[in-house]
Amino acid sequence: MLEELSFIVALIMEGASIGLMYSLIALGFVLIYKATDAINFAQGEFVMLAAYGGAVTLAGSLAGTSYGFILAFLAALVLMIGFSFALERTVLRPLLGRPVIAVIMATIGLAAIFRGLPPITVGASTKTVPLPIPDTPIDLWIHRIPAIDLLGVVVTLLSVAVLTWFFRKSRMGVAMRAVADNQQVAMAMGINVERYFAIAWAMAGIIAALGGIIWGSKLGVDTQLALVGLKVFPVVILGGLDSIAGAVVGGLIVGICESLAAGYLDPYVGGGTKDFAPYVIMIIMLMFKPYGLFGKRKIERI
Amino acid sequence: MFHREAGTFKTSYAKDMALFPLPIAKGAAAFFLATVAVAIPAAVLTGLMHEYYLTIFTQIFIAIVGALGLNILVGWTGQISIGHAAFMSVGAYTVGNLVTKVPHEIFGGPMPFWLTIPAGGLMAALIGTVVGIPSLRIKGTYLAIATLASQLIIEWIINHTPAISGGAGASIQVPRPTLFGNELKTPMEIYYFTLFFAVVAIVATMNLVRSRIGRAFVAIRDQDIAAEIIGINIFRYKLLSFAISSFYAGVCGVLFAYYSSIANYEAFQINISIDYLAMIIIGGLGSVLGTILGVIFVQLLPVAIREVVTAYGGYVIANPEQMQLDSLLRTLMIWGIPLLVLLAVRRFVSLGFWTRLIVTLLAIVPAAMTALGVLTYLFGSQFANTSALSAMAASLKLIIFGMLIIFFLVVEPEGLARLWRNVRNYFRVWPFSY
């Protein structure tokens, strides 16, 4: 009985930590949707690109030193902010006011470009992002969790705290909420809408850089890393596309479901339920509560 | 008799909706049909064209069926789907199971294609309808995500159900189709086999979109709430659109299984769904001609890229010294300076039309040589490895695809079909400007 209980608790802890790491990626997605109403299907590729930025910098002569890591993080940060700015300007701004399909397809096109770039520029081999943290799992009461997962959880929670503060309290965040709510009224109130779009993309770039460093160091950096982005969709659908709290709750639900499915169903179906369970939950959610747990319902007018 | 119409003289709706609105359209259609049905096979038979190109055309015909299906859903009904390849896999596995599991005594051999093709299509239509149900409550982004999920779910189910996937490797051998007792196994036979279905799909789509159903689809695309208000049953037509679209996809999957002699889920993964979206976006949403152009473009692009990359790789391997810095400097001196001079002349000296054209043409060679030199210096070492070339071609394909999708979305949302229409309209009144 006790063994059974500790098995469940272990699964839940594992799932929760992975889930919160999913949330970190989902945050970037939510941020862009919240501020600009655009859907970013290339979120996974953003994360991959940031991870490449970090890995390539770290692979230089600075490997192993602590400021090497800081430099790698800064490189990823600068790369992603620059990239996001450029994208917003060249791709997404011309698509303003076009049907949602156009924006979705444009980001899918971006995803294709991003997946094609690394093998040509830095080679197809898997790279590592060695972080200055212990390799051994850290003992947490009844279950041991890899240090990198724990770091991911901490970073996610910090990001959520900062973003929540940003949207609630800061002048910029309030302006961004105004832009998201109604672009025309925001413009009439003297808010520079285009500038806030750029800021939102840059912030998403920062989140992607954090996610890239952490996921890259967990899984290794190659183009397969972008597949993590597919897990973002169940997370944001569960939580609601425009809710930061939703991204956290959705991440927890997806992570825990995944982990429980892997623990209890895998022995019966021969593995792989991990990649399956989140999407089933998502479809059920879409059928019954399409706007998610915390999402804002949109009212359509003709 | 060659003549051009001098205006719009349609006096009835029937004329406006006619399949060939202009007399010349009939001729053009006959011309293209003659090209693919007679000229290309004749060129292959006489040895003018390598047989390899027949398989490329076969792939184009198969993809036309699938892309038309996707365009009905995305282009005409406005419901986005990122799961089209999954419906193709449903068709492929349906035919795989039918030809292996239905006792051969019934038909004196594997189940014939005139039964498996509708069966594969109907099976895909059934699954597609189920996937389409959420489209009643959700649209746009949410629908895109839901169809993405269904792609992954269908793939997973096929892969994890031995009863469907045939166990190890999740692939089923599919025998060649037979017609009047002849097994269609040469590339030429398969070519005509797929051409027939491509033509059927094209004619069916052209007629579908000018029917009552097609008009309902367009109304839903343009404004679904308004469509509901004017009495279109959205529930019925959205599901119908999903069903028709998936039927095409299923047929496409069956044809592909016949063509490649195997049903394997790896041929229908999410990147294929995105390829098909690329086809209809590059070609033109809501246009039959655009779909065909887009399919041809997207299918030929990787072939062209592979050719170029292989040729370039051979060049780099044969001239390894090109990767050195002094070689780059030499290139810049020999070709870069003339290029700059030509560009400066073109920019700052006022020239007549023909002189300007000649200068522009003259600049092409140095521009190409300079670009080649710079590229070789930067990336040449990546191409110097023969085994890495195919991976390189795959990456380049992804990049160019992505760029084309974005380019067409930003610059010409109506795709190649629109470009073609611009050219046609220009020549319609040529040499007068209006």
PDB file of N, CA and C in Angstrom, chain A residues 39 41 91 94-95 98 100-102 104-106 108-110 112-113 115-117 119-121 230 233 237 241 269-273 276 279-280 282-283 286-291 297 300-302, chain B residues 74 78 80 82 133-134 137-142 144-146 148-150 152-153 156-157 160 223-226 229 274 277-278 281 379 382 392 395-396 398-399 402-403 405-406 409-410 413:
ATOM      1  N   ILE A  39      -0.867  33.682 -33.299  1.00  0.00           N
ATOM      2  CA  ILE A  39      -0.573  32.345 -32.809  1.00  0.00           C
ATOM      3  C   ILE A  39       0.802  31.980 -33.314  1.00  0.00           C
ATOM      4  N   PHE A  41       3.076  29.133 -34.105  1.00  0.00           N
ATOM      5  CA  PHE A  41       3.275  27.695 -34.234  1.00  0.00           C
ATOM      6  C   PHE A  41       4.758  27.348 -34.232  1.00  0.00           C
ATOM      7  N   VAL A  91       7.741  39.787 -40.932  1.00  0.00           N
ATOM      8  CA  VAL A  91       6.732  38.775 -41.266  1.00  0.00           C
ATOM      9  C   VAL A  91       5.377  39.116 -40.684  1.00  0.00           C
ATOM     10  N   PRO A  94       3.296  42.806 -41.652  1.00  0.00           N
ATOM     11  CA  PRO A  94       2.527  42.869 -42.896  1.00  0.00           C
ATOM     12  C   PRO A  94       1.249  42.031 -42.844  1.00  0.00           C
ATOM     13  N   LEU A  95       1.199  41.084 -41.906  1.00  0.00           N
ATOM     14  CA  LEU A  95       0.031  40.208 -41.854  1.00  0.00           C
ATOM     15  C   LEU A  95      -1.040  40.723 -40.901  1.00  0.00           C
ATOM     16  N   ARG A  98      -4.966  40.365 -41.307  1.00  0.00           N
ATOM     17  CA  ARG A  98      -5.298  39.301 -42.251  1.00  0.00           C
ATOM     18  C   ARG A  98      -5.928  38.144 -41.486  1.00  0.00           C
ATOM     19  N   VAL A 100      -6.796  34.668 -39.642  1.00  0.00           N
ATOM     20  CA  VAL A 100      -5.951  33.965 -38.686  1.00  0.00           C
ATOM     21  C   VAL A 100      -5.156  32.848 -39.369  1.00  0.00           C
ATOM     22  N   ILE A 101      -5.744  32.288 -40.436  1.00  0.00           N
ATOM     23  CA  ILE A 101      -5.041  31.220 -41.169  1.00  0.00           C
ATOM     24  C   ILE A 101      -3.698  31.725 -41.688  1.00  0.00           C
ATOM     25  N   ALA A 102      -3.686  32.976 -42.168  1.00  0.00           N
ATOM     26  CA  ALA A 102      -2.461  33.525 -42.748  1.00  0.00           C
ATOM     27  C   ALA A 102      -1.351  33.571 -41.702  1.00  0.00           C
ATOM     28  N   ILE A 104      -1.140  31.809 -38.912  1.00  0.00           N
ATOM     29  CA  ILE A 104      -0.763  30.446 -38.539  1.00  0.00           C
ATOM     30  C   ILE A 104       0.195  29.873 -39.577  1.00  0.00           C
ATOM     31  N   MET A 105      -0.174  30.046 -40.853  1.00  0.00           N
ATOM     32  CA  MET A 105       0.667  29.483 -41.896  1.00  0.00           C
ATOM     33  C   MET A 105       2.028  30.159 -41.936  1.00  0.00           C
ATOM     34  N   ALA A 106       2.053  31.465 -41.683  1.00  0.00           N
ATOM     35  CA  ALA A 106       3.344  32.154 -41.700  1.00  0.00           C
ATOM     36  C   ALA A 106       4.250  31.597 -40.614  1.00  0.00           C
ATOM     37  N   ILE A 108       4.075  28.639 -39.371  1.00  0.00           N
ATOM     38  CA  ILE A 108       4.471  27.283 -39.768  1.00  0.00           C
ATOM     39  C   ILE A 108       5.634  27.364 -40.760  1.00  0.00           C
ATOM     40  N   GLY A 109       5.560  28.350 -41.664  1.00  0.00           N
ATOM     41  CA  GLY A 109       6.664  28.557 -42.592  1.00  0.00           C
ATOM     42  C   GLY A 109       7.952  28.894 -41.850  1.00  0.00           C
ATOM     43  N   LEU A 110       7.816  29.766 -40.844  1.00  0.00           N
ATOM     44  CA  LEU A 110       8.977  30.111 -40.019  1.00  0.00           C
ATOM     45  C   LEU A 110       9.568  28.874 -39.377  1.00  0.00           C
ATOM     46  N   ALA A 112       9.510  25.901 -40.417  1.00  0.00           N
ATOM     47  CA  ALA A 112      10.265  25.119 -41.412  1.00  0.00           C
ATOM     48  C   ALA A 112      11.645  25.722 -41.627  1.00  0.00           C
ATOM     49  N   ILE A 113      11.690  27.052 -41.738  1.00  0.00           N
ATOM     50  CA  ILE A 113      12.987  27.701 -41.949  1.00  0.00           C
ATOM     51  C   ILE A 113      13.923  27.406 -40.775  1.00  0.00           C
ATOM     52  N   ARG A 115      13.918  24.992 -38.729  1.00  0.00           N
ATOM     53  CA  ARG A 115      14.366  23.611 -38.635  1.00  0.00           C
ATOM     54  C   ARG A 115      15.432  23.313 -39.690  1.00  0.00           C
ATOM     55  N   GLY A 116      15.372  24.066 -40.801  1.00  0.00           N
ATOM     56  CA  GLY A 116      16.363  23.824 -41.844  1.00  0.00           C
ATOM     57  C   GLY A 116      17.688  24.510 -41.575  1.00  0.00           C
ATOM     58  N   LEU A 117      17.671  25.601 -40.804  1.00  0.00           N
ATOM     59  CA  LEU A 117      18.886  26.408 -40.643  1.00  0.00           C
ATOM     60  C   LEU A 117      20.042  25.710 -39.916  1.00  0.00           C
ATOM     61  N   PRO A 119      21.247  22.592 -39.352  1.00  0.00           N
ATOM     62  CA  PRO A 119      22.125  21.610 -39.983  1.00  0.00           C
ATOM     63  C   PRO A 119      23.058  22.243 -41.009  1.00  0.00           C
ATOM     64  N   ILE A 120      22.620  23.313 -41.647  1.00  0.00           N
ATOM     65  CA  ILE A 120      23.465  23.931 -42.666  1.00  0.00           C
ATOM     66  C   ILE A 120      24.525  24.820 -42.042  1.00  0.00           C
ATOM     67  N   THR A 121      24.153  25.549 -40.987  1.00  0.00           N
ATOM     68  CA  THR A 121      25.091  26.528 -40.460  1.00  0.00           C
ATOM     69  C   THR A 121      26.032  25.945 -39.405  1.00  0.00           C
ATOM     70  N   LEU A 230       5.419  20.947 -29.670  1.00  0.00           N
ATOM     71  CA  LEU A 230       4.104  20.352 -29.906  1.00  0.00           C
ATOM     72  C   LEU A 230       3.344  20.154 -28.603  1.00  0.00           C
ATOM     73  N   PHE A 233       0.743  22.946 -27.176  1.00  0.00           N
ATOM     74  CA  PHE A 233      -0.658  23.120 -27.541  1.00  0.00           C
ATOM     75  C   PHE A 233      -1.622  22.547 -26.505  1.00  0.00           C
ATOM     76  N   ILE A 237      -4.195  25.004 -24.538  1.00  0.00           N
ATOM     77  CA  ILE A 237      -5.631  24.781 -24.727  1.00  0.00           C
ATOM     78  C   ILE A 237      -6.283  24.496 -23.379  1.00  0.00           C
ATOM     79  N   LEU A 241      -5.833  30.171 -24.010  1.00  0.00           N
ATOM     80  CA  LEU A 241      -4.727  30.707 -24.810  1.00  0.00           C
ATOM     81  C   LEU A 241      -4.146  31.998 -24.256  1.00  0.00           C
ATOM     82  N   VAL A 269      -0.264  -1.165 -23.154  1.00  0.00           N
ATOM     83  CA  VAL A 269      -0.294  -0.909 -24.597  1.00  0.00           C
ATOM     84  C   VAL A 269       1.097  -0.926 -25.219  1.00  0.00           C
ATOM     85  N   GLY A 270       2.097  -1.179 -24.412  1.00  0.00           N
ATOM     86  CA  GLY A 270       3.429  -1.300 -24.995  1.00  0.00           C
ATOM     87  C   GLY A 270       4.121   0.011 -25.246  1.00  0.00           C
ATOM     88  N   GLY A 271       3.897   0.959 -24.364  1.00  0.00           N
ATOM     89  CA  GLY A 271       4.717   2.178 -24.410  1.00  0.00           C
ATOM     90  C   GLY A 271       4.173   3.261 -25.305  1.00  0.00           C
ATOM     91  N   GLY A 272       4.664   4.474 -25.065  1.00  0.00           N
ATOM     92  CA  GLY A 272       4.342   5.590 -25.947  1.00  0.00           C
ATOM     93  C   GLY A 272       3.107   6.379 -25.573  1.00  0.00           C
ATOM     94  N   THR A 273       2.409   6.014 -24.482  1.00  0.00           N
ATOM     95  CA  THR A 273       1.202   6.770 -24.117  1.00  0.00           C
ATOM     96  C   THR A 273       1.536   8.205 -23.752  1.00  0.00           C
ATOM     97  N   PHE A 276       0.694  10.625 -26.271  1.00  0.00           N
ATOM     98  CA  PHE A 276      -0.657  10.444 -26.773  1.00  0.00           C
ATOM     99  C   PHE A 276      -1.660  11.072 -25.822  1.00  0.00           C
ATOM    100  N   TYR A 279      -2.823  14.850 -25.918  1.00  0.00           N
ATOM    101  CA  TYR A 279      -3.657  15.289 -27.039  1.00  0.00           C
ATOM    102  C   TYR A 279      -5.092  14.827 -26.874  1.00  0.00           C
ATOM    103  N   VAL A 280      -5.265  13.657 -26.251  1.00  0.00           N
ATOM    104  CA  VAL A 280      -6.629  13.185 -26.009  1.00  0.00           C
ATOM    105  C   VAL A 280      -7.324  14.122 -25.027  1.00  0.00           C
ATOM    106  N   MET A 282      -6.646  17.137 -24.587  1.00  0.00           N
ATOM    107  CA  MET A 282      -6.853  18.403 -25.282  1.00  0.00           C
ATOM    108  C   MET A 282      -8.099  18.356 -26.158  1.00  0.00           C
ATOM    109  N   ILE A 283      -8.279  17.238 -26.893  1.00  0.00           N
ATOM    110  CA  ILE A 283      -9.449  17.134 -27.772  1.00  0.00           C
ATOM    111  C   ILE A 283     -10.728  17.160 -26.937  1.00  0.00           C
ATOM    112  N   LEU A 286     -11.361  20.614 -25.927  1.00  0.00           N
ATOM    113  CA  LEU A 286     -11.849  21.437 -27.041  1.00  0.00           C
ATOM    114  C   LEU A 286     -13.325  21.190 -27.295  1.00  0.00           C
ATOM    115  N   MET A 287     -13.753  19.939 -27.101  1.00  0.00           N
ATOM    116  CA  MET A 287     -15.151  19.602 -27.354  1.00  0.00           C
ATOM    117  C   MET A 287     -16.062  20.280 -26.333  1.00  0.00           C
ATOM    118  N   PHE A 288     -15.620  20.319 -25.068  1.00  0.00           N
ATOM    119  CA  PHE A 288     -16.542  20.751 -24.024  1.00  0.00           C
ATOM    120  C   PHE A 288     -16.285  22.162 -23.520  1.00  0.00           C
ATOM    121  N   LYS A 289     -15.041  22.578 -23.536  1.00  0.00           N
ATOM    122  CA  LYS A 289     -14.737  23.909 -23.008  1.00  0.00           C
ATOM    123  C   LYS A 289     -13.637  24.503 -23.857  1.00  0.00           C
ATOM    124  N   PRO A 290     -13.980  24.895 -25.090  1.00  0.00           N
ATOM    125  CA  PRO A 290     -12.925  25.256 -26.053  1.00  0.00           C
ATOM    126  C   PRO A 290     -12.056  26.420 -25.610  1.00  0.00           C
ATOM    127  N   TYR A 291     -12.520  27.253 -24.707  1.00  0.00           N
ATOM    128  CA  TYR A 291     -11.682  28.389 -24.336  1.00  0.00           C
ATOM    129  C   TYR A 291     -10.810  28.104 -23.121  1.00  0.00           C
ATOM    130  N   ARG A 297     -13.489  34.211 -23.232  1.00  0.00           N
ATOM    131  CA  ARG A 297     -14.386  33.833 -24.311  1.00  0.00           C
ATOM    132  C   ARG A 297     -14.522  35.010 -25.270  1.00  0.00           C
ATOM    133  N   GLU A 300     -18.322  36.990 -31.014  1.00  0.00           N
ATOM    134  CA  GLU A 300     -18.150  37.350 -32.418  1.00  0.00           C
ATOM    135  C   GLU A 300     -19.271  38.235 -32.892  1.00  0.00           C
ATOM    136  N   ARG A 301     -18.899  39.190 -33.697  1.00  0.00           N
ATOM    137  CA  ARG A 301     -19.926  40.017 -34.321  1.00  0.00           C
ATOM    138  C   ARG A 301     -19.749  39.923 -35.815  1.00  0.00           C
ATOM    139  N   ILE A 302     -20.831  40.178 -36.510  1.00  0.00           N
ATOM    140  CA  ILE A 302     -20.725  40.126 -37.967  1.00  0.00           C
ATOM    141  C   ILE A 302     -20.201  41.459 -38.482  1.00  0.00           C
TER     142      ILE A 302
ATOM    143  N   VAL B  74      -9.637  24.099 -46.923  1.00  0.00           N
ATOM    144  CA  VAL B  74      -8.987  25.329 -46.457  1.00  0.00           C
ATOM    145  C   VAL B  74      -9.335  26.501 -47.372  1.00  0.00           C
ATOM    146  N   GLY B  78     -12.653  27.492 -45.749  1.00  0.00           N
ATOM    147  CA  GLY B  78     -12.010  28.324 -44.737  1.00  0.00           C
ATOM    148  C   GLY B  78     -11.772  27.629 -43.408  1.00  0.00           C
ATOM    149  N   ILE B  80      -9.168  25.495 -41.399  1.00  0.00           N
ATOM    150  CA  ILE B  80      -7.780  25.077 -41.547  1.00  0.00           C
ATOM    151  C   ILE B  80      -7.603  23.653 -41.026  1.00  0.00           C
ATOM    152  N   ILE B  82      -4.352  20.899 -40.201  1.00  0.00           N
ATOM    153  CA  ILE B  82      -2.940  20.530 -40.215  1.00  0.00           C
ATOM    154  C   ILE B  82      -2.845  19.023 -40.063  1.00  0.00           C
ATOM    155  N   ILE B 133     -15.931  17.308 -36.293  1.00  0.00           N
ATOM    156  CA  ILE B 133     -16.996  17.683 -35.353  1.00  0.00           C
ATOM    157  C   ILE B 133     -16.625  18.887 -34.483  1.00  0.00           C
ATOM    158  N   PRO B 134     -15.381  18.952 -33.961  1.00  0.00           N
ATOM    159  CA  PRO B 134     -15.059  20.140 -33.156  1.00  0.00           C
ATOM    160  C   PRO B 134     -15.177  21.448 -33.934  1.00  0.00           C
ATOM    161  N   ARG B 137     -17.791  24.020 -33.020  1.00  0.00           N
ATOM    162  CA  ARG B 137     -17.699  24.917 -31.876  1.00  0.00           C
ATOM    163  C   ARG B 137     -16.483  25.808 -31.953  1.00  0.00           C
ATOM    164  N   ILE B 138     -15.450  25.347 -32.620  1.00  0.00           N
ATOM    165  CA  ILE B 138     -14.221  26.122 -32.595  1.00  0.00           C
ATOM    166  C   ILE B 138     -13.801  26.449 -34.011  1.00  0.00           C
ATOM    167  N   LYS B 139     -13.033  27.495 -34.155  1.00  0.00           N
ATOM    168  CA  LYS B 139     -12.530  27.792 -35.493  1.00  0.00           C
ATOM    169  C   LYS B 139     -11.170  28.453 -35.395  1.00  0.00           C
ATOM    170  N   GLY B 140     -10.619  28.737 -36.553  1.00  0.00           N
ATOM    171  CA  GLY B 140      -9.332  29.430 -36.602  1.00  0.00           C
ATOM    172  C   GLY B 140      -8.256  28.670 -35.856  1.00  0.00           C
ATOM    173  N   THR B 141      -7.620  29.379 -34.944  1.00  0.00           N
ATOM    174  CA  THR B 141      -6.530  28.829 -34.176  1.00  0.00           C
ATOM    175  C   THR B 141      -6.870  27.508 -33.526  1.00  0.00           C
ATOM    176  N   TYR B 142      -8.030  27.501 -32.849  1.00  0.00           N
ATOM    177  CA  TYR B 142      -8.380  26.313 -32.080  1.00  0.00           C
ATOM    178  C   TYR B 142      -8.547  25.118 -32.995  1.00  0.00           C
ATOM    179  N   ALA B 144      -7.077  24.715 -35.879  1.00  0.00           N
ATOM    180  CA  ALA B 144      -5.748  24.320 -36.339  1.00  0.00           C
ATOM    181  C   ALA B 144      -5.094  23.402 -35.316  1.00  0.00           C
ATOM    182  N   ILE B 145      -5.208  23.773 -34.041  1.00  0.00           N
ATOM    183  CA  ILE B 145      -4.582  22.962 -32.999  1.00  0.00           C
ATOM    184  C   ILE B 145      -5.288  21.613 -32.889  1.00  0.00           C
ATOM    185  N   ALA B 146      -6.629  21.623 -33.025  1.00  0.00           N
ATOM    186  CA  ALA B 146      -7.365  20.359 -32.921  1.00  0.00           C
ATOM    187  C   ALA B 146      -6.976  19.416 -34.054  1.00  0.00           C
ATOM    188  N   LEU B 148      -4.180  19.440 -35.686  1.00  0.00           N
ATOM    189  CA  LEU B 148      -2.806  19.019 -35.404  1.00  0.00           C
ATOM    190  C   LEU B 148      -2.824  17.840 -34.438  1.00  0.00           C
ATOM    191  N   ALA B 149      -3.664  17.960 -33.405  1.00  0.00           N
ATOM    192  CA  ALA B 149      -3.762  16.872 -32.432  1.00  0.00           C
ATOM    193  C   ALA B 149      -4.281  15.617 -33.098  1.00  0.00           C
ATOM    194  N   SER B 150      -5.263  15.761 -34.006  1.00  0.00           N
ATOM    195  CA  SER B 150      -5.806  14.550 -34.618  1.00  0.00           C
ATOM    196  C   SER B 150      -4.770  13.895 -35.508  1.00  0.00           C
ATOM    197  N   LEU B 152      -1.599  13.767 -34.811  1.00  0.00           N
ATOM    198  CA  LEU B 152      -0.733  12.997 -33.917  1.00  0.00           C
ATOM    199  C   LEU B 152      -1.462  11.783 -33.358  1.00  0.00           C
ATOM    200  N   ILE B 153      -2.778  11.963 -33.056  1.00  0.00           N
ATOM    201  CA  ILE B 153      -3.527  10.851 -32.466  1.00  0.00           C
ATOM    202  C   ILE B 153      -3.707   9.730 -33.486  1.00  0.00           C
ATOM    203  N   TRP B 156      -0.542   7.913 -33.940  1.00  0.00           N
ATOM    204  CA  TRP B 156      -0.222   7.078 -32.786  1.00  0.00           C
ATOM    205  C   TRP B 156      -1.065   5.817 -32.791  1.00  0.00           C
ATOM    206  N   ILE B 157      -2.373   5.974 -33.063  1.00  0.00           N
ATOM    207  CA  ILE B 157      -3.263   4.808 -33.023  1.00  0.00           C
ATOM    208  C   ILE B 157      -2.839   3.794 -34.079  1.00  0.00           C
ATOM    209  N   HIS B 160       0.266   1.996 -33.004  1.00  0.00           N
ATOM    210  CA  HIS B 160       0.201   1.157 -31.812  1.00  0.00           C
ATOM    211  C   HIS B 160      -0.888   0.104 -31.887  1.00  0.00           C
ATOM    212  N   GLN B 223     -17.964  34.305 -44.102  1.00  0.00           N
ATOM    213  CA  GLN B 223     -18.509  34.783 -42.835  1.00  0.00           C
ATOM    214  C   GLN B 223     -19.483  33.729 -42.362  1.00  0.00           C
ATOM    215  N   ASP B 224     -19.063  32.891 -41.448  1.00  0.00           N
ATOM    216  CA  ASP B 224     -19.912  31.733 -41.171  1.00  0.00           C
ATOM    217  C   ASP B 224     -21.199  32.077 -40.428  1.00  0.00           C
ATOM    218  N   ILE B 225     -21.134  33.111 -39.588  1.00  0.00           N
ATOM    219  CA  ILE B 225     -22.372  33.462 -38.883  1.00  0.00           C
ATOM    220  C   ILE B 225     -23.394  34.020 -39.867  1.00  0.00           C
ATOM    221  N   ALA B 226     -22.904  34.860 -40.785  1.00  0.00           N
ATOM    222  CA  ALA B 226     -23.801  35.396 -41.807  1.00  0.00           C
ATOM    223  C   ALA B 226     -24.354  34.275 -42.676  1.00  0.00           C
ATOM    224  N   ILE B 229     -27.161  32.723 -41.002  1.00  0.00           N
ATOM    225  CA  ILE B 229     -28.360  33.566 -40.988  1.00  0.00           C
ATOM    226  C   ILE B 229     -29.117  33.489 -42.317  1.00  0.00           C
ATOM    227  N   ILE B 274       2.190  19.662 -43.792  1.00  0.00           N
ATOM    228  CA  ILE B 274       2.663  21.030 -44.021  1.00  0.00           C
ATOM    229  C   ILE B 274       3.045  21.215 -45.483  1.00  0.00           C
ATOM    230  N   LEU B 277      -0.133  21.951 -47.218  1.00  0.00           N
ATOM    231  CA  LEU B 277      -0.551  23.342 -46.979  1.00  0.00           C
ATOM    232  C   LEU B 277       0.285  24.290 -47.826  1.00  0.00           C
ATOM    233  N   ALA B 278       1.587  23.989 -47.926  1.00  0.00           N
ATOM    234  CA  ALA B 278       2.459  24.834 -48.751  1.00  0.00           C
ATOM    235  C   ALA B 278       1.993  24.824 -50.197  1.00  0.00           C
ATOM    236  N   ILE B 281      -1.080  27.026 -50.585  1.00  0.00           N
ATOM    237  CA  ILE B 281      -0.825  28.450 -50.352  1.00  0.00           C
ATOM    238  C   ILE B 281       0.016  29.029 -51.478  1.00  0.00           C
ATOM    239  N   PHE B 379      30.259  28.245 -46.837  1.00  0.00           N
ATOM    240  CA  PHE B 379      29.605  26.969 -46.540  1.00  0.00           C
ATOM    241  C   PHE B 379      30.187  25.790 -47.300  1.00  0.00           C
ATOM    242  N   GLN B 382      30.734  22.341 -45.849  1.00  0.00           N
ATOM    243  CA  GLN B 382      29.569  21.516 -45.524  1.00  0.00           C
ATOM    244  C   GLN B 382      29.189  20.627 -46.696  1.00  0.00           C
ATOM    245  N   MET B 392      21.770  17.869 -46.510  1.00  0.00           N
ATOM    246  CA  MET B 392      21.852  19.285 -46.854  1.00  0.00           C
ATOM    247  C   MET B 392      20.685  19.685 -47.740  1.00  0.00           C
ATOM    248  N   SER B 395      17.564  20.013 -45.697  1.00  0.00           N
ATOM    249  CA  SER B 395      17.508  21.249 -44.912  1.00  0.00           C
ATOM    250  C   SER B 395      17.209  22.443 -45.804  1.00  0.00           C
ATOM    251  N   LEU B 396      17.862  22.476 -46.963  1.00  0.00           N
ATOM    252  CA  LEU B 396      17.623  23.589 -47.889  1.00  0.00           C
ATOM    253  C   LEU B 396      16.176  23.607 -48.334  1.00  0.00           C
ATOM    254  N   LEU B 398      13.589  22.624 -46.642  1.00  0.00           N
ATOM    255  CA  LEU B 398      12.787  23.195 -45.559  1.00  0.00           C
ATOM    256  C   LEU B 398      12.875  24.710 -45.573  1.00  0.00           C
ATOM    257  N   ILE B 399      14.108  25.237 -45.697  1.00  0.00           N
ATOM    258  CA  ILE B 399      14.293  26.680 -45.627  1.00  0.00           C
ATOM    259  C   ILE B 399      13.576  27.358 -46.789  1.00  0.00           C
ATOM    260  N   GLY B 402       9.793  27.256 -46.368  1.00  0.00           N
ATOM    261  CA  GLY B 402       9.326  28.227 -45.377  1.00  0.00           C
ATOM    262  C   GLY B 402       9.329  29.621 -45.950  1.00  0.00           C
ATOM    263  N   MET B 403      10.420  29.956 -46.643  1.00  0.00           N
ATOM    264  CA  MET B 403      10.519  31.300 -47.207  1.00  0.00           C
ATOM    265  C   MET B 403       9.424  31.523 -48.249  1.00  0.00           C
ATOM    266  N   ILE B 405       6.482  30.053 -48.439  1.00  0.00           N
ATOM    267  CA  ILE B 405       5.178  30.185 -47.782  1.00  0.00           C
ATOM    268  C   ILE B 405       5.016  31.613 -47.283  1.00  0.00           C
ATOM    269  N   ILE B 406       6.044  32.104 -46.579  1.00  0.00           N
ATOM    270  CA  ILE B 406       5.943  33.442 -46.016  1.00  0.00           C
ATOM    271  C   ILE B 406       5.873  34.481 -47.126  1.00  0.00           C
ATOM    272  N   LEU B 409       2.454  34.483 -48.604  1.00  0.00           N
ATOM    273  CA  LEU B 409       1.459  35.002 -47.669  1.00  0.00           C
ATOM    274  C   LEU B 409       1.555  36.510 -47.574  1.00  0.00           C
ATOM    275  N   VAL B 410       2.778  37.029 -47.542  1.00  0.00           N
ATOM    276  CA  VAL B 410       2.954  38.458 -47.335  1.00  0.00           C
ATOM    277  C   VAL B 410       2.733  39.224 -48.639  1.00  0.00           C
ATOM    278  N   PRO B 413      -1.003  36.802 -51.552  1.00  0.00           N
ATOM    279  CA  PRO B 413      -1.770  35.788 -50.843  1.00  0.00           C
ATOM    280  C   PRO B 413      -2.583  34.888 -51.768  1.00  0.00           C
TER     281      PRO B 413
END
